């Protein structure tokens, strides 16, 4: 008993220095058992706005500022929820809604155009505590797909709803519907015309040529959010308009649990962005979690393995993640990725460019 009391007061002396306490606690199981409150309120949030050919030399100062402001608005929305004791799920949903309402990103208002000149939206969300998840794909009238994905998770026995059926469910849940013209932006429409022109000119029908057209003419901008709340629960969400010039009601990784989105309190919460076909084949989001749970890797190590080693070179994209201890990561194999983080100390970091 005396030894236990001594250990407890030793930790108390170091409590003012977070890093020292964390080290002592993790290395000594007896202390860890005595002071679980040392990590009880740790929380954090990470967001992304897409990865791809995002380079500083090709972006005006005004555009850069616009992205910075919107990323900050979005992440602060979720952070406020977490700081006030809200759930990670709520933080993820409300954060993504901010980005869906902005024409800057390829989700909601700024969604890219499919080959038939419609905007087809996908989204998913997952609760790391319960492993419950909800997703929608191919919706064309839902203002905030992430809000509908949430309703699928909490108010239906299903995980993934598609198209008209998903929109019928949205009506019953009181989700806001809009005329499809709401999603049209000239930027996205013009991007479609460029892709079509390039496709016609090159008469491309192979993966390499298609990839080059996609990279240079398409719009990366899938949005995502991962969060850890004060109760130690994780959540992840992703929302997208998919791929410019997509055909035949193509669906990417964003609404697929395990491919574009995954959350598990045992390991981490992940949201992916990039060429979805490769993330689907690699079950990328779940793969990060599996490498942690079964391979003993840290979040940073697992994310690096998936993005830089397991995805093929043409599978351009990235992911964000946060683990049960509040460690964060934003990994990508493209020139850049719109991203931001905030930890439990309120430290905000926003970035767009640079190798990773």
PDB file of C-alpha atoms in Angstrom, residues 84-244:
ATOM      1  CA  UNK A  84     -17.464  20.917 -24.755  1.00  0.00           C
ATOM      2  CA  UNK A  85     -17.737  17.172 -24.193  1.00  0.00           C
ATOM      3  CA  UNK A  86     -19.561  16.262 -27.394  1.00  0.00           C
ATOM      4  CA  UNK A  87     -19.130  12.972 -29.199  1.00  0.00           C
ATOM      5  CA  UNK A  88     -16.606  12.221 -31.909  1.00  0.00           C
ATOM      6  CA  UNK A  89     -19.474  11.182 -34.200  1.00  0.00           C
ATOM      7  CA  UNK A  90     -21.186  14.560 -33.847  1.00  0.00           C
ATOM      8  CA  UNK A  91     -17.903  16.380 -34.377  1.00  0.00           C
ATOM      9  CA  UNK A  92     -17.203  14.441 -37.575  1.00  0.00           C
ATOM     10  CA  UNK A  93     -20.685  14.983 -38.987  1.00  0.00           C
ATOM     11  CA  UNK A  94     -20.837  18.719 -38.317  1.00  0.00           C
ATOM     12  CA  UNK A  95     -17.285  19.334 -39.513  1.00  0.00           C
ATOM     13  CA  UNK A  96     -17.893  17.602 -42.815  1.00  0.00           C
ATOM     14  CA  UNK A  97     -21.131  19.534 -43.335  1.00  0.00           C
ATOM     15  CA  UNK A  98     -19.122  22.774 -43.333  1.00  0.00           C
ATOM     16  CA  UNK A  99     -16.950  21.468 -46.171  1.00  0.00           C
ATOM     17  CA  UNK A 100     -19.924  20.009 -48.040  1.00  0.00           C
ATOM     18  CA  UNK A 101     -21.474  23.485 -48.065  1.00  0.00           C
ATOM     19  CA  UNK A 102     -18.402  25.016 -49.678  1.00  0.00           C
ATOM     20  CA  UNK A 103     -17.800  25.077 -53.456  1.00  0.00           C
ATOM     21  CA  UNK A 104     -14.065  24.720 -52.769  1.00  0.00           C
ATOM     22  CA  UNK A 105     -14.245  20.960 -52.312  1.00  0.00           C
ATOM     23  CA  UNK A 106     -15.447  17.954 -54.262  1.00  0.00           C
ATOM     24  CA  UNK A 107     -18.336  17.145 -51.957  1.00  0.00           C
ATOM     25  CA  UNK A 108     -21.804  18.624 -51.642  1.00  0.00           C
ATOM     26  CA  UNK A 109     -21.934  22.071 -53.209  1.00  0.00           C
ATOM     27  CA  UNK A 110     -18.645  21.725 -55.105  1.00  0.00           C
ATOM     28  CA  UNK A 111     -19.120  18.150 -56.340  1.00  0.00           C
ATOM     29  CA  UNK A 112     -17.596  17.206 -59.692  1.00  0.00           C
ATOM     30  CA  UNK A 113     -19.674  16.188 -62.700  1.00  0.00           C
ATOM     31  CA  UNK A 114     -20.148  12.666 -63.972  1.00  0.00           C
ATOM     32  CA  UNK A 115     -20.026  11.934 -67.698  1.00  0.00           C
ATOM     33  CA  UNK A 116     -23.800  12.487 -67.983  1.00  0.00           C
ATOM     34  CA  UNK A 117     -23.396  15.961 -66.421  1.00  0.00           C
ATOM     35  CA  UNK A 118     -25.015  15.059 -63.114  1.00  0.00           C
ATOM     36  CA  UNK A 119     -23.527  15.352 -59.622  1.00  0.00           C
ATOM     37  CA  UNK A 120     -23.565  11.994 -57.858  1.00  0.00           C
ATOM     38  CA  UNK A 121     -22.699  12.172 -54.173  1.00  0.00           C
ATOM     39  CA  UNK A 122     -21.331   9.566 -51.750  1.00  0.00           C
ATOM     40  CA  UNK A 123     -20.629   9.682 -47.999  1.00  0.00           C
ATOM     41  CA  UNK A 124     -20.034   7.463 -44.990  1.00  0.00           C
ATOM     42  CA  UNK A 125     -19.554   7.703 -41.229  1.00  0.00           C
ATOM     43  CA  UNK A 126     -18.459   5.190 -38.587  1.00  0.00           C
ATOM     44  CA  UNK A 127     -18.588   5.030 -34.794  1.00  0.00           C
ATOM     45  CA  UNK A 128     -15.415   3.526 -33.329  1.00  0.00           C
ATOM     46  CA  UNK A 129     -17.099   2.637 -30.049  1.00  0.00           C
ATOM     47  CA  UNK A 130     -19.880   0.468 -31.459  1.00  0.00           C
ATOM     48  CA  UNK A 131     -18.494  -0.244 -34.959  1.00  0.00           C
ATOM     49  CA  UNK A 132     -21.834   0.929 -36.321  1.00  0.00           C
ATOM     50  CA  UNK A 133     -21.666   2.678 -39.670  1.00  0.00           C
ATOM     51  CA  UNK A 134     -23.862   4.407 -42.220  1.00  0.00           C
ATOM     52  CA  UNK A 135     -23.307   5.324 -45.859  1.00  0.00           C
ATOM     53  CA  UNK A 136     -25.040   6.610 -48.976  1.00  0.00           C
ATOM     54  CA  UNK A 137     -24.035   6.508 -52.623  1.00  0.00           C
ATOM     55  CA  UNK A 138     -25.245   8.039 -55.869  1.00  0.00           C
ATOM     56  CA  UNK A 139     -27.572  10.624 -54.315  1.00  0.00           C
ATOM     57  CA  UNK A 140     -28.309  13.723 -56.388  1.00  0.00           C
ATOM     58  CA  UNK A 141     -30.664  15.799 -54.223  1.00  0.00           C
ATOM     59  CA  UNK A 142     -29.295  15.510 -50.672  1.00  0.00           C
ATOM     60  CA  UNK A 143     -27.697  18.778 -49.594  1.00  0.00           C
ATOM     61  CA  UNK A 144     -25.507  17.141 -46.951  1.00  0.00           C
ATOM     62  CA  UNK A 145     -24.801  13.475 -47.728  1.00  0.00           C
ATOM     63  CA  UNK A 146     -22.891  13.046 -44.460  1.00  0.00           C
ATOM     64  CA  UNK A 147     -26.055  13.930 -42.527  1.00  0.00           C
ATOM     65  CA  UNK A 148     -27.959  11.231 -44.409  1.00  0.00           C
ATOM     66  CA  UNK A 149     -25.166   8.719 -43.817  1.00  0.00           C
ATOM     67  CA  UNK A 150     -25.508   9.454 -40.101  1.00  0.00           C
ATOM     68  CA  UNK A 151     -29.262   8.781 -40.254  1.00  0.00           C
ATOM     69  CA  UNK A 152     -28.623   5.481 -42.003  1.00  0.00           C
ATOM     70  CA  UNK A 153     -26.312   4.544 -39.141  1.00  0.00           C
ATOM     71  CA  UNK A 154     -28.640   5.470 -36.271  1.00  0.00           C
ATOM     72  CA  UNK A 155     -32.125   5.053 -37.759  1.00  0.00           C
ATOM     73  CA  UNK A 156     -31.932   2.073 -40.100  1.00  0.00           C
ATOM     74  CA  UNK A 157     -30.862  -1.567 -39.879  1.00  0.00           C
ATOM     75  CA  UNK A 158     -28.611  -1.080 -42.894  1.00  0.00           C
ATOM     76  CA  UNK A 159     -25.160   0.299 -43.636  1.00  0.00           C
ATOM     77  CA  UNK A 160     -25.295   1.489 -47.262  1.00  0.00           C
ATOM     78  CA  UNK A 161     -28.225   2.974 -49.190  1.00  0.00           C
ATOM     79  CA  UNK A 162     -28.091   3.960 -52.856  1.00  0.00           C
ATOM     80  CA  UNK A 163     -29.733   6.478 -55.194  1.00  0.00           C
ATOM     81  CA  UNK A 164     -33.492   6.973 -55.131  1.00  0.00           C
ATOM     82  CA  UNK A 165     -33.916   4.610 -52.210  1.00  0.00           C
ATOM     83  CA  UNK A 166     -31.482   6.649 -50.150  1.00  0.00           C
ATOM     84  CA  UNK A 167     -33.348   9.838 -51.075  1.00  0.00           C
ATOM     85  CA  UNK A 168     -36.685   8.293 -50.098  1.00  0.00           C
ATOM     86  CA  UNK A 169     -35.160   7.433 -46.718  1.00  0.00           C
ATOM     87  CA  UNK A 170     -33.862  11.023 -46.510  1.00  0.00           C
ATOM     88  CA  UNK A 171     -37.414  12.358 -46.872  1.00  0.00           C
ATOM     89  CA  UNK A 172     -38.638  10.177 -44.024  1.00  0.00           C
ATOM     90  CA  UNK A 173     -35.800  11.377 -41.806  1.00  0.00           C
ATOM     91  CA  UNK A 174     -36.368  15.053 -42.570  1.00  0.00           C
ATOM     92  CA  UNK A 175     -33.021  15.481 -44.315  1.00  0.00           C
ATOM     93  CA  UNK A 176     -32.825  18.626 -46.469  1.00  0.00           C
ATOM     94  CA  UNK A 177     -33.224  17.970 -50.188  1.00  0.00           C
ATOM     95  CA  UNK A 178     -32.340  20.455 -52.919  1.00  0.00           C
ATOM     96  CA  UNK A 179     -32.754  20.777 -56.654  1.00  0.00           C
ATOM     97  CA  UNK A 180     -29.787  19.088 -58.400  1.00  0.00           C
ATOM     98  CA  UNK A 181     -28.810  22.469 -59.879  1.00  0.00           C
ATOM     99  CA  UNK A 182     -27.692  23.502 -56.381  1.00  0.00           C
ATOM    100  CA  UNK A 183     -24.516  21.448 -56.785  1.00  0.00           C
ATOM    101  CA  UNK A 184     -23.449  22.967 -60.095  1.00  0.00           C
ATOM    102  CA  UNK A 185     -20.359  25.181 -60.101  1.00  0.00           C
ATOM    103  CA  UNK A 186     -18.713  26.505 -63.221  1.00  0.00           C
ATOM    104  CA  UNK A 187     -15.344  25.284 -61.978  1.00  0.00           C
ATOM    105  CA  UNK A 188     -16.518  21.674 -61.816  1.00  0.00           C
ATOM    106  CA  UNK A 189     -18.492  21.886 -65.069  1.00  0.00           C
ATOM    107  CA  UNK A 190     -15.498  23.316 -66.923  1.00  0.00           C
ATOM    108  CA  UNK A 191     -13.306  20.563 -65.495  1.00  0.00           C
ATOM    109  CA  UNK A 192     -15.654  17.987 -66.997  1.00  0.00           C
ATOM    110  CA  UNK A 193     -15.412  19.635 -70.403  1.00  0.00           C
ATOM    111  CA  UNK A 194     -11.614  19.593 -70.216  1.00  0.00           C
ATOM    112  CA  UNK A 195     -11.559  15.906 -69.345  1.00  0.00           C
ATOM    113  CA  UNK A 196     -13.961  15.074 -72.174  1.00  0.00           C
ATOM    114  CA  UNK A 197     -11.915  17.101 -74.658  1.00  0.00           C
ATOM    115  CA  UNK A 198      -8.689  15.429 -73.585  1.00  0.00           C
ATOM    116  CA  UNK A 199     -10.307  12.014 -73.710  1.00  0.00           C
ATOM    117  CA  UNK A 200     -11.615  12.601 -77.225  1.00  0.00           C
ATOM    118  CA  UNK A 201      -8.332  14.010 -78.464  1.00  0.00           C
ATOM    119  CA  UNK A 202      -6.214  11.172 -77.147  1.00  0.00           C
ATOM    120  CA  UNK A 203      -8.840   8.516 -77.732  1.00  0.00           C
ATOM    121  CA  UNK A 204      -7.568   7.085 -74.508  1.00  0.00           C
ATOM    122  CA  UNK A 205      -8.812   3.691 -73.470  1.00  0.00           C
ATOM    123  CA  UNK A 206      -6.078   2.454 -71.161  1.00  0.00           C
ATOM    124  CA  UNK A 207      -5.488   2.968 -67.467  1.00  0.00           C
ATOM    125  CA  UNK A 208      -2.268   4.970 -67.782  1.00  0.00           C
ATOM    126  CA  UNK A 209      -3.735   7.532 -70.159  1.00  0.00           C
ATOM    127  CA  UNK A 210      -6.923   7.759 -68.117  1.00  0.00           C
ATOM    128  CA  UNK A 211      -4.882   8.290 -64.951  1.00  0.00           C
ATOM    129  CA  UNK A 212      -2.926  11.135 -66.542  1.00  0.00           C
ATOM    130  CA  UNK A 213      -6.130  12.834 -67.648  1.00  0.00           C
ATOM    131  CA  UNK A 214      -7.653  12.343 -64.215  1.00  0.00           C
ATOM    132  CA  UNK A 215      -4.648  13.803 -62.423  1.00  0.00           C
ATOM    133  CA  UNK A 216      -4.257  16.862 -64.634  1.00  0.00           C
ATOM    134  CA  UNK A 217      -7.867  17.719 -65.407  1.00  0.00           C
ATOM    135  CA  UNK A 218      -9.932  16.295 -62.606  1.00  0.00           C
ATOM    136  CA  UNK A 219     -10.590  17.892 -59.267  1.00  0.00           C
ATOM    137  CA  UNK A 220      -9.374  16.277 -56.111  1.00  0.00           C
ATOM    138  CA  UNK A 221     -11.397  17.475 -53.172  1.00  0.00           C
ATOM    139  CA  UNK A 222     -12.995  14.608 -51.300  1.00  0.00           C
ATOM    140  CA  UNK A 223     -13.432  15.717 -47.694  1.00  0.00           C
ATOM    141  CA  UNK A 224     -12.999  13.761 -44.499  1.00  0.00           C
ATOM    142  CA  UNK A 225     -12.746  14.053 -40.751  1.00  0.00           C
ATOM    143  CA  UNK A 226     -11.542  11.837 -37.909  1.00  0.00           C
ATOM    144  CA  UNK A 227     -11.933  12.620 -34.225  1.00  0.00           C
ATOM    145  CA  UNK A 228     -11.257  11.400 -30.696  1.00  0.00           C
ATOM    146  CA  UNK A 229     -13.588  12.672 -27.977  1.00  0.00           C
ATOM    147  CA  UNK A 230     -13.044  13.129 -24.244  1.00  0.00           C
ATOM    148  CA  UNK A 231     -14.664   9.781 -23.521  1.00  0.00           C
ATOM    149  CA  UNK A 232     -12.023   8.019 -25.573  1.00  0.00           C
ATOM    150  CA  UNK A 233     -14.286   7.259 -28.510  1.00  0.00           C
ATOM    151  CA  UNK A 234     -13.210   7.525 -32.141  1.00  0.00           C
ATOM    152  CA  UNK A 235     -15.185   8.332 -35.289  1.00  0.00           C
ATOM    153  CA  UNK A 236     -14.480   8.849 -38.975  1.00  0.00           C
ATOM    154  CA  UNK A 237     -16.375  10.221 -41.940  1.00  0.00           C
ATOM    155  CA  UNK A 238     -15.822  10.893 -45.646  1.00  0.00           C
ATOM    156  CA  UNK A 239     -17.849  12.710 -48.324  1.00  0.00           C
ATOM    157  CA  UNK A 240     -17.276  13.123 -52.051  1.00  0.00           C
ATOM    158  CA  UNK A 241     -18.651  13.851 -55.492  1.00  0.00           C
ATOM    159  CA  UNK A 242     -16.448  11.089 -56.836  1.00  0.00           C
ATOM    160  CA  UNK A 243     -14.437  11.234 -60.027  1.00  0.00           C
ATOM    161  CA  UNK A 244     -14.849  13.774 -62.820  1.00  0.00           C
TER     162      UNK A 244
END
